[in-house]
């Protein structure tokens, strides 16, 4: 069987990290694409020169031309600009929407059969726009945010309880922003739902509320520390787990910005929901039961995403 081809559109901090992980995990040949000349070629060559050290038989190439992504099985999109301190994700909308148009057209022409994972912010609106511009089927275009937000949630829970991250299952749904919805009742530590953890004295309600709040603001915490950009190690790992589920037909259920057709009462937009990812892309959306409180928070998040989509339509008349 021929090697898979993974196209990384955007070769900045996340793009470079994605290339490194894809090479180490021998997921397939990698093409790094960017508008910056030399950057994707340099990163590709540097990582290629590391493959003999860990015996990974994959090729890495850089490209400034969309022909380079031809026939890709997976495209992971990070092209655009990240946040600087003081900026919200939504401040990126105007610039990154134009980038999504160019990227969507490039994918449509050169990699129409790919599974596309969008990472560019503001995520839920950008993945929607990318699907529109590329015209690919909704099940083949998905956004990465929930895996990252849930991983942050799980890490903070592990830090607090001393339980291995391997035995923590944390979920955040909704949009990737301050309105995201950490699912307290559906998240478990050692099998125990979080409210029971509080009842058993593992942590106080206040401590749990603090963790939920820190999860919501997890991206901003990193931006404030780095000062020059946003998180990249955890976002890259998160997107790779989704790419692997597709390439290996693992059928994992992960929180992802998937196109909803009535699920959770949402129709016609992308928002973070539990998505089963296999060889057909997003094969199913798993519907959690939400109580009134959770429904309210989820709706709030959906309203915020709809607001961003309206802003996109205001900027680009073709949408
Ligand atoms: O959970 C999530 N979804 C996220 C999203 C978590 C962290 C960061 N998230 C967002 O990912 C962030 O707000 C940005 O919108 C993207 C990419 O973040 P990264 O940190 O990788 O940004 P860089 O290092 O600035 O890289 C962006 C690259 C850079 O090399 C540019 O030259 C390139 O994008 N770029 C383009 N490439 C191709 N085509 C076009 N038009 C283009 N414009 C810029």
PDB file of C-alpha atoms in Angstrom, residues 121 175-176 228 303:
ATOM      1  CA  UNK A 121      -9.118  30.740  14.614  1.00  0.00           C
ATOM      2  CA  UNK A 175     -17.625  26.803  20.378  1.00  0.00           C
ATOM      3  CA  UNK A 176     -13.890  27.315  20.870  1.00  0.00           C
ATOM      4  CA  UNK A 228       4.637  36.258  20.747  1.00  0.00           C
ATOM      5  CA  UNK A 303     -25.286  32.126  19.402  1.00  0.00           C
TER       6      UNK A 303
END
